[in-house]
Coordinates of C-alpha atoms in Angstrom, one line a residue:
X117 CA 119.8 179.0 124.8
X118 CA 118.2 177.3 121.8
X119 CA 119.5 174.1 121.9
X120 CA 116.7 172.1 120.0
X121 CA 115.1 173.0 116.6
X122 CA 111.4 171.3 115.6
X123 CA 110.2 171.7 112.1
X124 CA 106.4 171.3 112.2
X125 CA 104.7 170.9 108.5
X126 CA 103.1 168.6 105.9
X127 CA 104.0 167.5 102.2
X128 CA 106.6 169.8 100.8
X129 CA 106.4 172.2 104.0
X130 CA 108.4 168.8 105.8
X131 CA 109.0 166.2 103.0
X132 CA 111.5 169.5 101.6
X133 CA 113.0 170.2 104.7
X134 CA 113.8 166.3 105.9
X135 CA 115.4 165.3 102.7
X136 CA 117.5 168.4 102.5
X137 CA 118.5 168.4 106.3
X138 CA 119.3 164.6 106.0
X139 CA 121.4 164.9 102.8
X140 CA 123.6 167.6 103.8
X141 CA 123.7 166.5 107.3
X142 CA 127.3 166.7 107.1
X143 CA 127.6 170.0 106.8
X144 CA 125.2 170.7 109.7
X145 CA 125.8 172.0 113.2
X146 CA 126.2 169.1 115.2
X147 CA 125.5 170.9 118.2
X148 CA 121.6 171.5 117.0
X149 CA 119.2 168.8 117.6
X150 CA 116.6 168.8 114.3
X151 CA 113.2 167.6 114.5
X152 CA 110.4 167.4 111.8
X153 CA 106.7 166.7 112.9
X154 CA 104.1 166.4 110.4
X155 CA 101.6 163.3 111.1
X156 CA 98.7 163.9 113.1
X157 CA 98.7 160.5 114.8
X158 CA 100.3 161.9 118.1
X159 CA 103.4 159.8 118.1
X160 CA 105.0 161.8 115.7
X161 CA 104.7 164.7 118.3
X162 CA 105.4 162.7 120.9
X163 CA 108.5 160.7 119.9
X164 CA 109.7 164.3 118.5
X165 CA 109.7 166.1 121.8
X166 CA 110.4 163.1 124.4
X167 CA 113.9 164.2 125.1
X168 CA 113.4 167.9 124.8
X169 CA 113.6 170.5 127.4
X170 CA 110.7 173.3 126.3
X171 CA 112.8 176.1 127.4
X172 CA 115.9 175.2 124.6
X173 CA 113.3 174.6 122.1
X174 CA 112.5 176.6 119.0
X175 CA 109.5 175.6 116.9
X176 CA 109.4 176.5 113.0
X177 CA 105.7 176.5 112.0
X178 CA 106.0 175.6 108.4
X179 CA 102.5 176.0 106.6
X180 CA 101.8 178.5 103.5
X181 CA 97.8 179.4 104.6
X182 CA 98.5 178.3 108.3
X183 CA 95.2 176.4 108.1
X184 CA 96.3 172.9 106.8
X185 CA 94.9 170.5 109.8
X186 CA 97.6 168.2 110.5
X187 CA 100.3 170.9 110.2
X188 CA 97.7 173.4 113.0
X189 CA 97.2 170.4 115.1
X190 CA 100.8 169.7 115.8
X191 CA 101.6 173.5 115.9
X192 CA 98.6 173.4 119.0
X193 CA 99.9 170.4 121.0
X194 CA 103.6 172.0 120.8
X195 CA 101.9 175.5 122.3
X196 CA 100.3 173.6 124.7
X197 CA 103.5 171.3 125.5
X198 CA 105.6 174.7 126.0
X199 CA 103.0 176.5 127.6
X200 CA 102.6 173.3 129.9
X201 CA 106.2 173.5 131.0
X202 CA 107.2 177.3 130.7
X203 CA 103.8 178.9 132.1
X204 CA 104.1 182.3 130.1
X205 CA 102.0 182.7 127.0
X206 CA 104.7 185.5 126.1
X207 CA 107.2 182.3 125.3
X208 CA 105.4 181.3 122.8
X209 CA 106.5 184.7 120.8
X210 CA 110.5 183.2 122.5
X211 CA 110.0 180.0 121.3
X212 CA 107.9 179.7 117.8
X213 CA 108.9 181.5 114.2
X214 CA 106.4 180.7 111.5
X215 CA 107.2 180.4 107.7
X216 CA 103.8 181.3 106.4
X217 CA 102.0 183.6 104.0
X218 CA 99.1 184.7 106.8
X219 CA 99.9 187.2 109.0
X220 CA 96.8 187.8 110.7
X221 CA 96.7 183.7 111.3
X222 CA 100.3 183.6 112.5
X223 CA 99.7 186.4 115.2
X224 CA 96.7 185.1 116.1
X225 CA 98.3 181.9 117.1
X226 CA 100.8 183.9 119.2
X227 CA 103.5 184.2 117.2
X228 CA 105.2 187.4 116.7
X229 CA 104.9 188.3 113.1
X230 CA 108.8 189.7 113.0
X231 CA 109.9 186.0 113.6
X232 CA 107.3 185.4 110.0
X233 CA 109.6 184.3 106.9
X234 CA 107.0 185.1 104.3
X235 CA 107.3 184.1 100.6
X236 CA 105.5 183.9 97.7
X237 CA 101.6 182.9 97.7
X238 CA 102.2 181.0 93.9
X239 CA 105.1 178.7 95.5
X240 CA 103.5 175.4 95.5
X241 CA 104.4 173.5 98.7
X242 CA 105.9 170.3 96.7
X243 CA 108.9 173.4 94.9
X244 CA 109.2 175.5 98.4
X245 CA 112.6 173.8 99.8
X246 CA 114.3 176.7 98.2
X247 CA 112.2 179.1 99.3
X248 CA 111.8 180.2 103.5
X249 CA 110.1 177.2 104.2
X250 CA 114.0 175.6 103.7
X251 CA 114.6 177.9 106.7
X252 CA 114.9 174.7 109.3
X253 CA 117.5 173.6 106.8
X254 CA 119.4 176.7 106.5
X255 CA 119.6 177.0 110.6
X256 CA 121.2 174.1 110.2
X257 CA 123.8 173.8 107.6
X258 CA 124.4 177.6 107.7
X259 CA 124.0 180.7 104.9
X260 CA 126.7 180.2 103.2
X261 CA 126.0 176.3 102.5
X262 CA 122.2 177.4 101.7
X263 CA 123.5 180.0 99.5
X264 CA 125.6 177.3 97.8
X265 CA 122.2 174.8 97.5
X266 CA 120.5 177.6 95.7
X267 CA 123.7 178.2 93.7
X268 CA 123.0 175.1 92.5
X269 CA 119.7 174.4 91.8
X270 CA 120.0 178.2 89.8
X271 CA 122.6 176.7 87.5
X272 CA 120.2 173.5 87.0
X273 CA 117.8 176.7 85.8
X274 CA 119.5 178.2 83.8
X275 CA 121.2 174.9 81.9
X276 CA 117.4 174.1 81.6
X277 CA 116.3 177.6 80.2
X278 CA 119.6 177.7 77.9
X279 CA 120.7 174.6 76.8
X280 CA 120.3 172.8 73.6
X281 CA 117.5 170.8 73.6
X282 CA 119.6 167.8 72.6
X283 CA 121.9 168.1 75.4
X284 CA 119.0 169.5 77.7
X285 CA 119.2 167.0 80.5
X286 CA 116.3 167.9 82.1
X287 CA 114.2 167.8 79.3
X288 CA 115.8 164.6 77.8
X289 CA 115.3 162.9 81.7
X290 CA 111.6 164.0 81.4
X291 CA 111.1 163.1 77.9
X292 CA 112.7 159.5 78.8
X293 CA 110.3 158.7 81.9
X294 CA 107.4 159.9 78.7
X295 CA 109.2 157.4 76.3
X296 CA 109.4 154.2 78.8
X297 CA 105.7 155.1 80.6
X298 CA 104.1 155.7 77.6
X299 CA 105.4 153.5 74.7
X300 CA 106.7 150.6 77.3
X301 CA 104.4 150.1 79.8
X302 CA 106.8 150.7 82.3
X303 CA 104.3 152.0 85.9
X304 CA 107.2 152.7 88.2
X305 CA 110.7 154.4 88.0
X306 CA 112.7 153.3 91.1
X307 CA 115.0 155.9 92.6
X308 CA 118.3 154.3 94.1
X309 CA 120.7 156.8 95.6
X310 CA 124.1 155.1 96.2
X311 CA 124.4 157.1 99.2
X312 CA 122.6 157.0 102.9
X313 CA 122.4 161.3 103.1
X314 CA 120.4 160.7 100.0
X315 CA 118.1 158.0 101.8
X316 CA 115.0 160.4 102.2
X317 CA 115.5 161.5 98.7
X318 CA 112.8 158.7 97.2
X319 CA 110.4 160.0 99.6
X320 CA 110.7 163.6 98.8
X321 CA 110.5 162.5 94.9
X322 CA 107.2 161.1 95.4
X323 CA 105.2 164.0 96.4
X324 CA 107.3 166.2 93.3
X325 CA 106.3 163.7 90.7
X326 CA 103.2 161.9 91.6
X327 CA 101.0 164.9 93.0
X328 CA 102.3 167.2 90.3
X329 CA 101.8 165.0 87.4
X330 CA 99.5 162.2 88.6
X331 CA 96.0 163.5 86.9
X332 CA 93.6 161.8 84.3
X333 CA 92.1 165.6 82.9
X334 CA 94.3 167.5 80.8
X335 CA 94.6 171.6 81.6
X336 CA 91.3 172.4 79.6
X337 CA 89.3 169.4 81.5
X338 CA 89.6 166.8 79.1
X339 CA 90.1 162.8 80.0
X340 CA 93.3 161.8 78.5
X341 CA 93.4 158.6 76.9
X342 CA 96.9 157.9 78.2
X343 CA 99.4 157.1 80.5
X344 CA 100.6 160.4 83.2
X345 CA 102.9 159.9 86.2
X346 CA 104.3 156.6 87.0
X347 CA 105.0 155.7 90.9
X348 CA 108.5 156.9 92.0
X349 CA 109.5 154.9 95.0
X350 CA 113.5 153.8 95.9
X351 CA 115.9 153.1 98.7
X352 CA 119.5 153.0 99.1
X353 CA 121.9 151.1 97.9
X354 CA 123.0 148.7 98.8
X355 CA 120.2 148.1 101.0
X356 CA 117.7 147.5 97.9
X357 CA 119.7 145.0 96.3
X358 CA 119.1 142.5 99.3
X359 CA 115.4 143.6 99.3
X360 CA 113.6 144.3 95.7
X361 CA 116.2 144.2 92.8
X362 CA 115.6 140.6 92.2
X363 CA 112.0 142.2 90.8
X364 CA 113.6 144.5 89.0
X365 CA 116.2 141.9 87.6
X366 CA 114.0 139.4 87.0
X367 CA 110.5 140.0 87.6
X368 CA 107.7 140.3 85.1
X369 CA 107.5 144.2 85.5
X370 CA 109.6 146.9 83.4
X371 CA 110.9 149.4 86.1
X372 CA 113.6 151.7 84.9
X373 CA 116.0 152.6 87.2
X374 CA 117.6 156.1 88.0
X375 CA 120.8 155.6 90.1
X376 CA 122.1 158.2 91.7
X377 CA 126.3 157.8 93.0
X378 CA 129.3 160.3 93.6
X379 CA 132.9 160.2 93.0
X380 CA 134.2 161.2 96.5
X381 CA 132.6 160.0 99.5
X382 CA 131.4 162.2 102.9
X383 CA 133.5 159.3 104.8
X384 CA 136.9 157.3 103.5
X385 CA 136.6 154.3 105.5
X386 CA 139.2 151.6 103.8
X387 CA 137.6 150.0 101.0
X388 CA 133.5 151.3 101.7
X389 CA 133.5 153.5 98.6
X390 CA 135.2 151.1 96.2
X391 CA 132.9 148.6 97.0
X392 CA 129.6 150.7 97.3
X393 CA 130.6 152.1 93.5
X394 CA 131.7 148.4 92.1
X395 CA 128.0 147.8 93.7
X396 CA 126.1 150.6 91.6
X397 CA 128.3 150.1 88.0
X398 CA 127.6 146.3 88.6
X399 CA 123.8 146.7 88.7
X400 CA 123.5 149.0 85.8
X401 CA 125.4 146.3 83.6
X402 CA 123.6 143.5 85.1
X403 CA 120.2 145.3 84.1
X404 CA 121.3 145.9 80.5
X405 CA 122.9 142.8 79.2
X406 CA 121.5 140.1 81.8
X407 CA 123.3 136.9 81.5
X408 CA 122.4 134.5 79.0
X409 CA 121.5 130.3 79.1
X410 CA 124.8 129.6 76.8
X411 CA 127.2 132.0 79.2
X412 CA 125.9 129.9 82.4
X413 CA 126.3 126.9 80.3
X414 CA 130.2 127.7 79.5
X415 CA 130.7 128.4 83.3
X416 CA 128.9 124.6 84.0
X417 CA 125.9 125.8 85.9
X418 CA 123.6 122.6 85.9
X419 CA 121.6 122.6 83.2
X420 CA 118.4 122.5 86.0
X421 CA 119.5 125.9 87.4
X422 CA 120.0 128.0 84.1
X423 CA 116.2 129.2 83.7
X424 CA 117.1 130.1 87.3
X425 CA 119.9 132.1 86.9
X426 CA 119.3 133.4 83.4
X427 CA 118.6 137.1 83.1
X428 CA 117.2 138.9 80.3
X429 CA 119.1 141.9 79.9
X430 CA 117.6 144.7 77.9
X431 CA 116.1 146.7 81.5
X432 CA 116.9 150.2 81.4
X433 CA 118.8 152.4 84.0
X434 CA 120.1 156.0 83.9
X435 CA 123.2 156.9 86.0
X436 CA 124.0 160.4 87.6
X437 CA 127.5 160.4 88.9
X438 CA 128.2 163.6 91.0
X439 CA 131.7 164.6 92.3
X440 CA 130.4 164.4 95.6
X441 CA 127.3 165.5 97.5
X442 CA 127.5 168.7 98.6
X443 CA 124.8 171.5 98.9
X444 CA 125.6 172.9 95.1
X445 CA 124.8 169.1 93.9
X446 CA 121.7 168.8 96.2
X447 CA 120.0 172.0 94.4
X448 CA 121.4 170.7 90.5
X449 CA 120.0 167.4 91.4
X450 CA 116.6 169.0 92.9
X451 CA 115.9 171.4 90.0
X452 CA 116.8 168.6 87.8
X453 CA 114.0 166.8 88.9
X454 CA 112.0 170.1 88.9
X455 CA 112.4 170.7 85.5
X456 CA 111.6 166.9 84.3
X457 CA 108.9 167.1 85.9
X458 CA 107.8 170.4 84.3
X459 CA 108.8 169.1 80.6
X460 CA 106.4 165.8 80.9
X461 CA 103.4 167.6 82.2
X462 CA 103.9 169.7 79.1
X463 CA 103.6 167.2 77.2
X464 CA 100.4 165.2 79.0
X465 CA 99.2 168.6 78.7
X466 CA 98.3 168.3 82.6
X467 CA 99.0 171.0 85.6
X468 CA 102.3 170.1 87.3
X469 CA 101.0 173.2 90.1
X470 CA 97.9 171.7 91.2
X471 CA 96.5 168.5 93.3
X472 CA 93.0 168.8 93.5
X473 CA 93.0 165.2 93.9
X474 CA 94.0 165.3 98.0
X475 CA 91.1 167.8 98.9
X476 CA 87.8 165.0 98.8
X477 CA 89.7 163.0 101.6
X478 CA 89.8 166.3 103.5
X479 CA 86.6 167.0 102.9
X480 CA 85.2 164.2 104.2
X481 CA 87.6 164.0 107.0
X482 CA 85.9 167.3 108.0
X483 CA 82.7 165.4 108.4
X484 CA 83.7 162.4 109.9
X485 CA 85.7 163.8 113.0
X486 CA 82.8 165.6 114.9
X487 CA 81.1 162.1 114.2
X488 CA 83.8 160.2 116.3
X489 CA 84.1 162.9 118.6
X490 CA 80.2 163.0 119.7
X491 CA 79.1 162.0 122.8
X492 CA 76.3 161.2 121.6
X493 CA 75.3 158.6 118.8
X494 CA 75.7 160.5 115.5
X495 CA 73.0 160.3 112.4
X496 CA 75.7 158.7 110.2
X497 CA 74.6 159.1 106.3
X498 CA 77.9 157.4 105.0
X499 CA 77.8 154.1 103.0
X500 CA 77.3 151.1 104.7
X501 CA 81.1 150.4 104.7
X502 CA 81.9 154.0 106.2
X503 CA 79.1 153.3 108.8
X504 CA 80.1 150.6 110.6
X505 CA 84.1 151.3 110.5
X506 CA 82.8 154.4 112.5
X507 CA 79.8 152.6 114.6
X508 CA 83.3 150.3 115.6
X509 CA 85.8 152.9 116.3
X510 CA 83.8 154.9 118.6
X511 CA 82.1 151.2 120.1
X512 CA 86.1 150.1 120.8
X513 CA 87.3 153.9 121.7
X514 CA 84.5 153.7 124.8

């Protein structure tokens, strides 16, 4: 029996699928182990599979073209683990499903194309989690709850295709990221769930923002003379208050804040949720009226410490509060950020659907790898830099 399941993908065919497993990991089947491979350093792979036994292992080959190199690379080692341990290339058709849009590629690999969730070629991978590559995450917290994660996310739609624009909230969400990058300066927007399901949330943020709206041409190939995506980045709370807030507090940068809490918690343990909440409403009125010299004065803080302790105030900070997490939230808060993201490319006038911007690496990836694979000295026509990094890989590699 199937005992293990091992998502294997890249960007939104695994940064998707981990968030949304992690943050409704409460609703999951307990019984299922869940995986997700997508590096190509081998540990990932490795570390992935240590405890495994092949023969209750199901691999989900998550990869649109079934082409991208890291995603293929992984998807070969796990053949040749199961293969290793099973010794039937028919298991492979037993123990692999793809989510792809290639059929001939998918069979061609081995996989039976009737375990092939296909889906639309215009999905990008960064807006798929809805879509079959969110299979690995439906296996897990079961139809009805994936059903309910649409269900939201189709609501966040429809508010967004309906509402007034004055009470539009993704709109207003994108157009206030627009208003504090591009009037205030402000580089970063930090992402602080108040809640550890949401803990891969920042992560999965990243790639939706930056690679959809981080360009410096406009749709018709013009240079903008402005500001696009700022850097999302973020981490739990409370965990980031004893790690970056003092920046935020009282650093030199502008970093709006987008706090993210619910109502109910996944686990009533005594006073936990009181706490965490007093924790998150605290922060957002620390951040907007600060503490001033003449309050620290009036409590008798030495008059050597008040410069110290003073905080400006005035630091903006936006906060969702949610009943509770649940898969119907996950999708409103999901297409929420959809949707923002969609209203400022608008209006940078840039292409939220493309990322041209990751290909040169690959490219030139392409090239260097048969040069640190020769056994013979390659004719290496790099930059000087480029040239001896590889000259020393391949000198220490032996």
């Amino acid at each position: 029996a199937i005992k293990n399941i091992v998502n294997i993908g890249i960007g939104g065919s695994d940064l998707g699928p981990v968030m949304a497993y992690e943050a409704l990991k409460n609703y999951s089947q307990r019984g299922l182990t869940f995986r997700f491979v997508s590096n190509i350093d081998g540990t990932d792979f490795a570390e992935a599979v240590i405890d495994l036994a092949p023969e209750e292992t199901l691999f989900i080959v998550a990869s649109k073209t079934f082409t991208t190199q890291e995603t293929m690379t992984n998807a070969g080692t796990a053949r040749a683990w199961t293969l290793a341990a099973l010794k039937d290339k028919a298991a492979i058709a037993r123990h692999f499903a793809a989510v792809s849009t290639n059929a001939e590629k998918v069979s061609g690999f081995g996989i039976d194309t009737a375990n092939m969730f296909g889906f639309w070629d215009w999905v990008g991978g960064r807006y798929s989690m809805c879509s079959a590559i969110g299979l690995s995450t439906m296996i897990a917290i079961g139809p009805e709850n994936f059903h309910a994660m649409l269900g939201g996310a189709h609501e966040m739609d429809e508010h967004y295709r309906t509402a007034p624009f004055e009470k539009n909230l993704p709109a207003l969400m994108g157009l206030l990221g627009l208003w504090y990058n591009n009037f205030f300066g402000a580089q970063s927007i930090a992402v602080l769930p108040y809640e550890q399901y949401l803990k891969r949330f920042p992560a999965y943020l990243q790639q939706l923002t930056m690679e959809s709206n981080g360009k410096r041409v406009t749709l018709d190939g013009r240079a903008v003379d402005y500001q696009t995506s700022q850097i999302y980045w973020g981490e739990p709370g409370t965990n980031g208050q004893h790690s970056f807030y003092q920046l935020i507090h009282q650093g030199t940068k502008l970093i709006p804040c987008d706090f993210i809490a619910f109502s109910k918690p996944a686990h009533d343990l005594g006073p936990h949720h009181d706490l965490l909440m007093a924790n998150v409403f605290a922060q957002a009125e620390a951040l907007a009226f600060g503490r001033t010299a003449e309050e620290l004065k009036e409590e008798g803080v030495k008059d050597w410490l008040i410069p110290h302790k003073t905080f400006e105030g005035n630091r903006p900070s936006t906060i969702m509060l949610l009943d509770e997490l649940t898969p119907a939230a996950l999708g409103k808060l999901v297409a929420l950020y959809e949707h923002s993201v969609f209203t400022q490319g608008v209006v940078w006038q840039v292409g939220p659907f493309d990322q041209w911007g990751v290909q040169l690496g690959k490219v030139l990836a392409g090239r260097i790898a048969p040069e640190l694979e020769s056994r013979s000295d390659p004719d290496l026509r790099h930059d000087a830099s480029t040239n001896t990094l590889i000259r020393r890989y391949r000198g220490s590699r032996g």
